[in-house]
Coordinates of N, CA and C and ligand atoms in Angstrom, one line a residue:
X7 N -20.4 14.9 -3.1 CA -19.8 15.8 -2.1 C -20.4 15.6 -0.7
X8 N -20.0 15.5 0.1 CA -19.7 15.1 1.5 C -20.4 17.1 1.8
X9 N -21.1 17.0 3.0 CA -21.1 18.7 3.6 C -20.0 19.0 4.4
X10 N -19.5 20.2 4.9 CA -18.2 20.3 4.9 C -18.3 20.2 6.3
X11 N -19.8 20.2 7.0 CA -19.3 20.7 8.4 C -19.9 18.9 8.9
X12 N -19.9 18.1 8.0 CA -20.1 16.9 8.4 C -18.8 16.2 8.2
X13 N -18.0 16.8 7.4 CA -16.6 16.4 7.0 C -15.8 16.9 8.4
X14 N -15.9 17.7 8.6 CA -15.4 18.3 9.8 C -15.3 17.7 11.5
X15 N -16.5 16.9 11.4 CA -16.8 16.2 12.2 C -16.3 14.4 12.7
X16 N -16.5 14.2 11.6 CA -15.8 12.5 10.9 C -14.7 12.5 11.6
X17 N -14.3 11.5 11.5 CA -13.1 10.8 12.0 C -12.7 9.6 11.4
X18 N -11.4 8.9 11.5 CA -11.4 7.4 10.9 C -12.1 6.7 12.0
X19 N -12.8 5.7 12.2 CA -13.3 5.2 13.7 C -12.1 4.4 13.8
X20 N -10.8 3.6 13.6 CA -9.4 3.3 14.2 C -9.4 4.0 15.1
X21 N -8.6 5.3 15.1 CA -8.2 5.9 15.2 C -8.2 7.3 15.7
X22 N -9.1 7.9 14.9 CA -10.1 9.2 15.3 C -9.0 10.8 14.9
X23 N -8.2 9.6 13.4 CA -7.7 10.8 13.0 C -8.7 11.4 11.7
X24 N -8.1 12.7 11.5 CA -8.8 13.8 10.2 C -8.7 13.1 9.3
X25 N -10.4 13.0 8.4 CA -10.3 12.0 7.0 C -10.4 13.8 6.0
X26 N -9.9 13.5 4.3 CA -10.0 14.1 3.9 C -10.4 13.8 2.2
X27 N -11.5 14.5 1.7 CA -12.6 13.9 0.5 C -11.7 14.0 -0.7
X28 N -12.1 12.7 -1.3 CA -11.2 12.6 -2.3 C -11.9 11.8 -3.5
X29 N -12.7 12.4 -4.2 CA -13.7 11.9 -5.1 C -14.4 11.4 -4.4
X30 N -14.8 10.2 -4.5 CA -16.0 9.1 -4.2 C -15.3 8.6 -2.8
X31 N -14.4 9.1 -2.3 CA -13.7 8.7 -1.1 C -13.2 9.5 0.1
X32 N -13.9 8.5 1.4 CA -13.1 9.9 2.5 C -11.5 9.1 2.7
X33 N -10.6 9.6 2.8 CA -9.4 9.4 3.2 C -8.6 9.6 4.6
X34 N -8.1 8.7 5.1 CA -7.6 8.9 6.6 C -6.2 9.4 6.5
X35 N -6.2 10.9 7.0 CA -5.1 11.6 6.9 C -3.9 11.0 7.7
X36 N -3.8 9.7 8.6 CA -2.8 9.0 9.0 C -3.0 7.6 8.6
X37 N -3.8 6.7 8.7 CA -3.6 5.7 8.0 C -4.0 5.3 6.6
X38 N -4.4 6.2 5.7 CA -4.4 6.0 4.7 C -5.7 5.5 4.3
X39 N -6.8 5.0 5.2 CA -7.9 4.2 4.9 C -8.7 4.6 4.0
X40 N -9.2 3.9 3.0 CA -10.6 4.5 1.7 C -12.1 4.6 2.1
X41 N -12.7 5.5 2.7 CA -14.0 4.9 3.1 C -14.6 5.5 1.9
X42 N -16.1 4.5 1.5 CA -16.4 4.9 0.8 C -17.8 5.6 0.3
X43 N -17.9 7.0 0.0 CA -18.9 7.6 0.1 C -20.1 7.4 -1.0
X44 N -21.1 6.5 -0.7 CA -22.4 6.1 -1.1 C -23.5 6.9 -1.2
X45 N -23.9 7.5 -2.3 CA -25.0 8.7 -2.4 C -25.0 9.9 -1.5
X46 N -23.4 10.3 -1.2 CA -23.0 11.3 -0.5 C -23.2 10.9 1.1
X47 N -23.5 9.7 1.3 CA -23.6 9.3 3.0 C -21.8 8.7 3.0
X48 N -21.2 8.8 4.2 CA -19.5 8.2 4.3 C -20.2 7.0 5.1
X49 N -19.6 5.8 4.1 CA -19.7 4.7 5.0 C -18.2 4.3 5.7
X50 N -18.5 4.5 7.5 CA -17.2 4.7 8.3 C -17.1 3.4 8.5
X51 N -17.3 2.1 8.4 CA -16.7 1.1 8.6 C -15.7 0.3 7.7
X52 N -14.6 -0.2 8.8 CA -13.6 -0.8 7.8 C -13.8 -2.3 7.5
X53 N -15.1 -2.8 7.4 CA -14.7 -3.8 6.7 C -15.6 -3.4 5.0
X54 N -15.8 -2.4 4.8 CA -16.1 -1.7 3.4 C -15.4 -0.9 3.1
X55 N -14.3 -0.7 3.9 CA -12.9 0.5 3.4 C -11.6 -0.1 2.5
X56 N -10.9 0.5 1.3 CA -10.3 -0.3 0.9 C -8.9 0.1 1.8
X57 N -8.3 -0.9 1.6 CA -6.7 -0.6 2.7 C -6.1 -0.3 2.2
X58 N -4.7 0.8 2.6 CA -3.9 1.0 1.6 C -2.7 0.6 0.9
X59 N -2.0 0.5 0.1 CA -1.4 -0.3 -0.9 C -0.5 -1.5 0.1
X60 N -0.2 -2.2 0.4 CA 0.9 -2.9 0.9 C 0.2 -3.5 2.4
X61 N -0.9 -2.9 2.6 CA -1.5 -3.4 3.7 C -2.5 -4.3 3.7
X62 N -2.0 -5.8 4.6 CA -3.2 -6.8 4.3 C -3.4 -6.9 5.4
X63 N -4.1 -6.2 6.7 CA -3.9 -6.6 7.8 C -4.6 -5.2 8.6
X64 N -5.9 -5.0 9.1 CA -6.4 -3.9 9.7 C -5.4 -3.7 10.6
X65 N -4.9 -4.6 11.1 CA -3.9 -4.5 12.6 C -2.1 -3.6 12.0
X66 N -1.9 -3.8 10.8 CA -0.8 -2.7 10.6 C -1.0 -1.7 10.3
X67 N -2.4 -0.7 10.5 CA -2.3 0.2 10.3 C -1.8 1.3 12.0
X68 N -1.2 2.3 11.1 CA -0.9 3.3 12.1 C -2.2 3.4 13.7
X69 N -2.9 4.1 12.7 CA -4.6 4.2 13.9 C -4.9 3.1 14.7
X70 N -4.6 1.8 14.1 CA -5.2 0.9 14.9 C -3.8 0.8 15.9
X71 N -3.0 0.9 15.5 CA -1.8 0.8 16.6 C -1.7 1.6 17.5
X72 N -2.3 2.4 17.5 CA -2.6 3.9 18.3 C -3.4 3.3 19.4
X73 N -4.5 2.8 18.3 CA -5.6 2.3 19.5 C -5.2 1.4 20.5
X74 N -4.8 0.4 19.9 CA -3.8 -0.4 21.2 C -3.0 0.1 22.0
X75 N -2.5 0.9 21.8 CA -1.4 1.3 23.1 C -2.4 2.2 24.0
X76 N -3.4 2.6 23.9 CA -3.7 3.4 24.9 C -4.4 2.3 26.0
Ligands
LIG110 ZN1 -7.0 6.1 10.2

């Protein structure tokens, strides 16, 4: 378990949308990203994130296209 007011805090780093805990995983409430929580620490980088189904490419996710356009 994740603490809640550290959950609260988190973000996807894409993006800097709301992740939300899901077992052994924080989940990105818009791109779908797996980060994954190691002795209750969230490891926020995506090249240890699993991607989600159909996505081979950090660059099609939603968040990161976000990030670009601004
Ligand atoms: Zn995201």
């Amino acid at each position: 378990m994740v603490e809640e007011r550290l959950l609260k805090i988190l973000r996807c780093p894409l993006g800097k949308a709301k992740l939300r805990e899901e077992g052994d995983w924080l989940v990105c409430e818009k791109c779908g990203v797996r980060y994954p929580i190691r002795d209750g620490i969230p490891v926020m980088l995506i090249h240890e994130a699993t991607l989600p189904a159909g996505v081979k490419d950090v660059k099609e996710l939603p968040c990161q296209k976000e990030e670009e356009k601004a």
